[in-house]
mmCIF file of C-alpha atoms in Angstrom:
data_model
loop_
_atom_site.group_PDB
_atom_site.id
_atom_site.type_symbol
_atom_site.label_atom_id
_atom_site.label_comp_id
_atom_site.label_asym_id
_atom_site.label_seq_id
_atom_site.Cartn_x
_atom_site.Cartn_y
_atom_site.Cartn_z
ATOM 1 C CA GLY J 1 -6.156 12.159 126.288
ATOM 2 C CA GLU J 2 -5.243 9.349 128.420
ATOM 3 C CA ASN J 3 -4.637 9.981 132.224
ATOM 4 C CA VAL J 4 -3.274 7.393 134.702
ATOM 5 C CA GLU J 5 -3.544 7.746 138.633
ATOM 6 C CA GLN J 6 -1.413 5.679 140.724
ATOM 7 C CA HIS J 7 -1.892 4.479 144.202
ATOM 8 C CA PRO J 8 -0.164 4.579 146.802
ATOM 9 C CA SER J 9 2.577 7.296 146.334
ATOM 10 C CA THR J 10 4.447 5.501 149.205
ATOM 11 C CA LEU J 11 4.199 1.640 150.473
ATOM 12 C CA SER J 12 6.034 0.544 153.324
ATOM 13 C CA VAL J 13 6.186 -3.647 153.991
ATOM 14 C CA GLN J 14 8.150 -5.860 155.768
ATOM 15 C CA GLU J 15 10.227 -8.053 154.326
ATOM 16 C CA GLY J 16 8.689 -11.344 153.174
ATOM 17 C CA ASP J 17 5.253 -9.475 152.963
ATOM 18 C CA SER J 18 3.264 -8.622 149.829
ATOM 19 C CA ALA J 19 2.998 -5.266 148.035
ATOM 20 C CA VAL J 20 0.300 -4.308 145.709
ATOM 21 C CA ILE J 21 0.098 -0.997 143.802
ATOM 22 C CA LYS J 22 -3.084 -0.023 142.017
ATOM 23 C CA CYS J 23 -3.490 2.304 138.775
ATOM 24 C CA THR J 24 -6.761 3.579 136.939
ATOM 25 C CA TYR J 25 -6.572 4.677 133.508
ATOM 26 C CA SER J 26 -9.332 7.205 131.683
ATOM 27 C CA ASP J 27 -8.964 5.840 127.759
ATOM 28 C CA SER J 28 -10.881 2.824 127.186
ATOM 29 C CA ALA J 29 -8.958 2.159 123.977
ATOM 30 C CA SER J 30 -5.568 1.641 125.959
ATOM 31 C CA ASN J 31 -4.198 -1.480 125.344
ATOM 32 C CA TYR J 32 -0.813 -1.498 126.441
ATOM 33 C CA PHE J 33 0.294 -1.644 130.298
ATOM 34 C CA PRO J 34 4.103 -1.701 131.286
ATOM 35 C CA TRP J 35 5.186 -1.672 134.441
ATOM 36 C CA TYR J 36 8.756 -0.057 135.091
ATOM 37 C CA LYS J 37 11.075 -0.355 138.129
ATOM 38 C CA GLN J 38 13.245 2.502 138.732
ATOM 39 C CA GLU J 39 16.217 2.562 141.447
ATOM 40 C CA LEU J 40 17.723 5.792 142.685
ATOM 41 C CA GLY J 41 19.474 7.501 140.098
ATOM 42 C CA LYS J 42 19.239 4.896 137.836
ATOM 43 C CA ARG J 43 16.906 4.222 134.013
ATOM 44 C CA PRO J 44 13.713 2.836 134.533
ATOM 45 C CA GLN J 45 13.630 -1.145 133.521
ATOM 46 C CA LEU J 46 10.607 -2.734 132.400
ATOM 47 C CA ILE J 47 9.432 -5.466 135.196
ATOM 48 C CA ILE J 48 6.165 -6.944 133.584
ATOM 49 C CA ASP J 49 3.441 -5.680 130.950
ATOM 50 C CA ILE J 50 0.460 -6.859 129.788
ATOM 51 C CA ARG J 51 -2.068 -6.538 127.286
ATOM 52 C CA SER J 52 -5.717 -5.794 127.063
ATOM 53 C CA ASN J 53 -6.815 -9.246 125.270
ATOM 54 C CA VAL J 54 -4.918 -10.934 128.932
ATOM 55 C CA GLY J 55 -6.233 -10.403 132.765
ATOM 56 C CA GLU J 56 -3.492 -11.843 134.612
ATOM 57 C CA LYS J 57 0.310 -12.244 133.657
ATOM 58 C CA LYS J 58 2.754 -13.850 136.260
ATOM 59 C CA ASP J 59 6.628 -13.476 136.327
ATOM 60 C CA GLN J 60 7.953 -15.280 139.444
ATOM 61 C CA ARG J 61 7.226 -13.337 142.233
ATOM 62 C CA ILE J 62 5.434 -10.421 140.114
ATOM 63 C CA ALA J 63 2.287 -10.356 138.902
ATOM 64 C CA VAL J 64 0.146 -8.105 137.275
ATOM 65 C CA THR J 65 -3.968 -8.127 136.736
ATOM 66 C CA LEU J 66 -6.044 -6.005 134.624
ATOM 67 C CA ASN J 67 -9.704 -4.891 134.821
ATOM 68 C CA LYS J 68 -10.603 -3.836 131.347
ATOM 69 C CA THR J 69 -14.466 -2.931 132.387
ATOM 70 C CA ALA J 70 -13.139 -0.915 135.692
ATOM 71 C CA LYS J 71 -10.079 0.601 133.779
ATOM 72 C CA HIS J 72 -7.781 -0.384 136.074
ATOM 73 C CA PHE J 73 -4.586 -2.672 136.957
ATOM 74 C CA SER J 74 -2.584 -3.745 139.586
ATOM 75 C CA LEU J 75 0.922 -4.701 140.501
ATOM 76 C CA HIS J 76 1.409 -7.591 142.840
ATOM 77 C CA ILE J 77 4.866 -8.235 144.714
ATOM 78 C CA THR J 78 5.030 -11.345 146.799
ATOM 79 C CA GLU J 79 7.667 -12.562 149.221
ATOM 80 C CA THR J 80 9.181 -8.981 149.258
ATOM 81 C CA GLN J 81 12.950 -8.683 149.673
ATOM 82 C CA PRO J 82 14.893 -5.289 150.293
ATOM 83 C CA GLU J 83 16.165 -5.528 146.860
ATOM 84 C CA ASP J 84 12.600 -4.852 145.727
ATOM 85 C CA SER J 85 12.829 -1.217 147.133
ATOM 86 C CA ALA J 86 12.489 1.269 144.338
ATOM 87 C CA VAL J 87 10.454 3.813 142.688
ATOM 88 C CA TYR J 88 7.581 1.947 140.473
ATOM 89 C CA PHE J 89 5.428 3.330 137.519
ATOM 90 C CA CYS J 90 2.600 1.983 135.727
ATOM 91 C CA ALA J 91 1.719 3.202 132.329
ATOM 92 C CA ALA J 92 -0.870 2.999 129.722
ATOM 93 C CA SER J 93 -0.588 3.063 126.013
ATOM 94 C CA SER J 94 -2.977 3.971 123.360
ATOM 95 C CA ARG J 95 -3.452 5.692 120.083
ATOM 96 C CA GLN J 96 -3.642 9.255 120.664
ATOM 97 C CA GLY J 97 -0.933 10.380 118.398
ATOM 98 C CA GLU J 98 -1.288 10.697 114.630
ATOM 99 C CA TYR J 99 1.249 8.182 113.787
ATOM 100 C CA GLY J 100 1.525 6.048 116.540
ATOM 101 C CA ASN J 101 1.160 5.094 120.339
ATOM 102 C CA LYS J 102 1.737 7.295 123.277
ATOM 103 C CA LEU J 103 3.003 5.787 126.571
ATOM 104 C CA VAL J 104 1.183 8.077 129.738
ATOM 105 C CA PHE J 105 2.979 6.950 132.973
ATOM 106 C CA GLY J 106 1.401 7.112 136.445
ATOM 107 C CA ALA J 107 3.557 9.379 139.411
ATOM 108 C CA GLY J 108 5.110 6.539 140.547
ATOM 109 C CA THR J 109 4.914 4.419 144.136
ATOM 110 C CA ILE J 110 7.852 4.480 146.255
ATOM 111 C CA LEU J 111 8.191 1.153 147.876
ATOM 112 C CA ARG J 112 10.554 0.346 150.774
ATOM 113 C CA VAL J 113 10.808 -2.838 152.100
ATOM 114 C CA LYS J 114 11.918 -3.114 155.701
ATOM 115 C CA SER J 115 14.268 -5.953 156.826
ATOM 116 C CA ASN G 1 24.686 -4.002 122.423
ATOM 117 C CA ALA G 2 24.923 -0.633 123.639
ATOM 118 C CA GLY G 3 21.137 -0.158 124.013
ATOM 119 C CA VAL G 4 20.165 3.760 123.998
ATOM 120 C CA THR G 5 23.038 6.026 124.758
ATOM 121 C CA GLN G 6 22.518 9.652 125.913
ATOM 122 C CA THR G 7 24.744 12.256 125.944
ATOM 123 C CA PRO G 8 25.738 14.084 127.979
ATOM 124 C CA LYS G 9 25.087 12.984 131.512
ATOM 125 C CA PHE G 10 24.841 16.191 132.962
ATOM 126 C CA GLN G 11 24.615 19.671 131.551
ATOM 127 C CA VAL G 12 24.375 23.078 133.201
ATOM 128 C CA LEU G 13 23.015 26.127 131.301
ATOM 129 C CA LYS G 14 22.034 29.525 131.620
ATOM 130 C CA THR G 15 18.386 30.943 130.818
ATOM 131 C CA GLY G 16 18.452 31.705 127.235
ATOM 132 C CA GLN G 17 20.537 29.345 126.044
ATOM 133 C CA SER G 18 20.074 26.545 123.291
ATOM 134 C CA MET G 19 21.185 22.886 123.649
ATOM 135 C CA THR G 20 20.833 19.786 121.791
ATOM 136 C CA LEU G 21 20.759 16.432 123.945
ATOM 137 C CA GLN G 22 21.764 13.584 121.827
ATOM 138 C CA CYS G 23 20.079 9.940 121.700
ATOM 139 C CA ALA G 24 21.380 6.932 119.621
ATOM 140 C CA GLN G 25 20.131 3.618 119.789
ATOM 141 C CA ASP G 26 21.941 0.166 118.149
ATOM 142 C CA MET G 27 18.908 -1.945 118.199
ATOM 143 C CA ASN G 28 17.461 -0.988 114.829
ATOM 144 C CA HIS G 29 14.336 0.198 116.659
ATOM 145 C CA GLU G 30 11.475 2.188 114.986
ATOM 146 C CA TYR G 31 10.078 3.686 117.792
ATOM 147 C CA MET G 32 12.001 6.380 119.847
ATOM 148 C CA SER G 33 10.816 8.990 122.598
ATOM 149 C CA TRP G 34 11.936 11.582 124.641
ATOM 150 C CA TYR G 35 10.590 12.153 128.544
ATOM 151 C CA ARG G 36 11.110 14.498 131.105
ATOM 152 C CA GLN G 37 10.862 13.184 134.808
ATOM 153 C CA ASP G 38 10.151 15.711 137.666
ATOM 154 C CA PRO G 39 9.574 14.747 141.165
ATOM 155 C CA GLY G 40 6.235 13.819 142.011
ATOM 156 C CA MET G 41 5.100 13.588 138.485
ATOM 157 C CA GLY G 42 6.425 10.695 136.821
ATOM 158 C CA LEU G 43 7.441 10.524 133.343
ATOM 159 C CA ARG G 44 6.133 12.704 130.566
ATOM 160 C CA LEU G 45 6.409 12.427 126.922
ATOM 161 C CA ILE G 46 7.776 15.307 124.860
ATOM 162 C CA HIS G 47 7.908 13.855 121.524
ATOM 163 C CA TYR G 48 8.177 10.597 119.931
ATOM 164 C CA SER G 49 9.073 9.401 116.383
ATOM 165 C CA VAL G 50 7.773 5.964 114.602
ATOM 166 C CA GLY G 51 10.509 6.224 111.909
ATOM 167 C CA ALA G 52 13.285 8.306 109.890
ATOM 168 C CA GLY G 53 11.420 11.473 109.110
ATOM 169 C CA ILE G 54 8.086 10.797 111.082
ATOM 170 C CA THR G 55 7.875 12.639 114.554
ATOM 171 C CA ASP G 56 4.832 13.984 116.719
ATOM 172 C CA GLN G 57 3.920 15.835 119.659
ATOM 173 C CA GLY G 58 3.910 13.991 123.215
ATOM 174 C CA GLU G 59 1.873 15.504 126.677
ATOM 175 C CA VAL G 60 5.010 18.554 126.997
ATOM 176 C CA PRO G 61 6.158 19.404 123.706
ATOM 177 C CA ASN G 62 6.387 23.489 123.996
ATOM 178 C CA GLY G 63 10.270 24.875 124.020
ATOM 179 C CA TYR G 64 11.527 21.680 122.418
ATOM 180 C CA ASN G 65 12.181 20.673 119.072
ATOM 181 C CA VAL G 66 12.986 17.220 117.410
ATOM 182 C CA SER G 67 13.891 15.517 114.291
ATOM 183 C CA ARG G 68 14.707 12.218 113.183
ATOM 184 C CA SER G 69 16.996 11.643 109.765
ATOM 185 C CA THR G 70 18.419 8.334 110.225
ATOM 186 C CA THR G 71 16.509 4.999 112.663
ATOM 187 C CA GLU G 72 19.679 5.398 115.044
ATOM 188 C CA ASP G 73 19.332 9.257 116.202
ATOM 189 C CA PHE G 74 16.781 11.315 118.131
ATOM 190 C CA PRO G 75 18.100 14.515 119.228
ATOM 191 C CA LEU G 76 16.233 16.529 121.255
ATOM 192 C CA ARG G 77 16.677 20.663 120.907
ATOM 193 C CA LEU G 78 16.047 22.997 123.941
ATOM 194 C CA LEU G 79 15.341 26.176 121.788
ATOM 195 C CA SER G 80 15.841 28.864 124.682
ATOM 196 C CA ALA G 81 16.232 27.384 128.027
ATOM 197 C CA ALA G 82 13.864 28.357 130.786
ATOM 198 C CA PRO G 83 14.534 27.697 134.389
ATOM 199 C CA SER G 84 11.276 25.425 134.236
ATOM 200 C CA GLN G 85 12.963 22.770 131.760
ATOM 201 C CA THR G 86 15.350 21.795 134.837
ATOM 202 C CA SER G 87 14.781 18.123 134.820
ATOM 203 C CA VAL G 88 15.868 14.647 134.051
ATOM 204 C CA TYR G 89 15.598 13.802 130.271
ATOM 205 C CA PHE G 90 15.140 9.945 129.202
ATOM 206 C CA CYS G 91 14.949 8.744 125.837
ATOM 207 C CA ALA G 92 13.587 5.392 125.242
ATOM 208 C CA SER G 93 13.471 3.377 121.982
ATOM 209 C CA SER G 94 10.917 0.351 121.327
ATOM 210 C CA ALA G 95 11.071 -2.381 118.359
ATOM 211 C CA SER G 96 7.569 -1.599 117.276
ATOM 212 C CA GLY G 97 6.562 1.196 115.261
ATOM 213 C CA SER G 98 3.457 1.912 116.924
ATOM 214 C CA GLY G 99 5.112 1.927 120.246
ATOM 215 C CA ASN G 100 3.052 -1.017 121.592
ATOM 216 C CA GLN G 101 6.157 -2.737 122.912
ATOM 217 C CA PRO G 102 8.819 -2.607 125.754
ATOM 218 C CA GLN G 103 10.652 0.586 125.678
ATOM 219 C CA HIS G 104 14.207 0.485 126.577
ATOM 220 C CA PHE G 105 15.746 3.781 127.958
ATOM 221 C CA GLY G 106 18.924 5.370 128.289
ATOM 222 C CA ASP G 107 20.678 6.313 131.269
ATOM 223 C CA GLY G 108 19.027 9.949 131.147
ATOM 224 C CA THR G 109 20.560 13.764 131.495
ATOM 225 C CA ARG G 110 19.934 15.773 134.099
ATOM 226 C CA LEU G 111 19.675 19.105 133.305
ATOM 227 C CA SER G 112 19.623 22.326 134.942
ATOM 228 C CA ILE G 113 18.753 25.843 133.774
ATOM 229 C CA LEU G 114 20.171 28.652 135.981
#
């Protein structure tokens, strides 16, 4: 089955700097890659996603890049702000089950933005 | 729209007890799923459903049971609670029957097994 590895596990940056989180996946059939942000004690919330037919996607300060050949994708946050501090999860979706896709998550990255 | 609603928010059980975690969504989503979240391990899929009457296993299905009799509801049953099932449980739903669309999460149920 699919396996997703996420690095780093913790990341501290100065306010205004950029942050990059990287994930690798094992199943070449995976075709959907969402990123979730989770604040302490809250639900995970989708911040951006990308499909396998696209190499890059951007939404204001957030961007995601996908390299299908190398089977890795990355989250880029520019001009970080204290409110970006949270746990970020990557995930990969592939058709593993009998009926539909399964979403496999990375272990998460704790991002701390220091002001 | 309430979105995805989970009940209860907190629960303490004794080893061997059974219980059902409730999940309901009002978005007419076909795909629903249950995850458990443990420290340092991200979210792991327990079971999922692509529509009423259709369920399948995820990564960690042992000790859990599900059914999907309606589009709106997807309850998760713990058959005989064990301390290893202490976790935060999240229910999620997605518009696509394949699950290849953004998933909307509930607020979670924090479960402790003594």
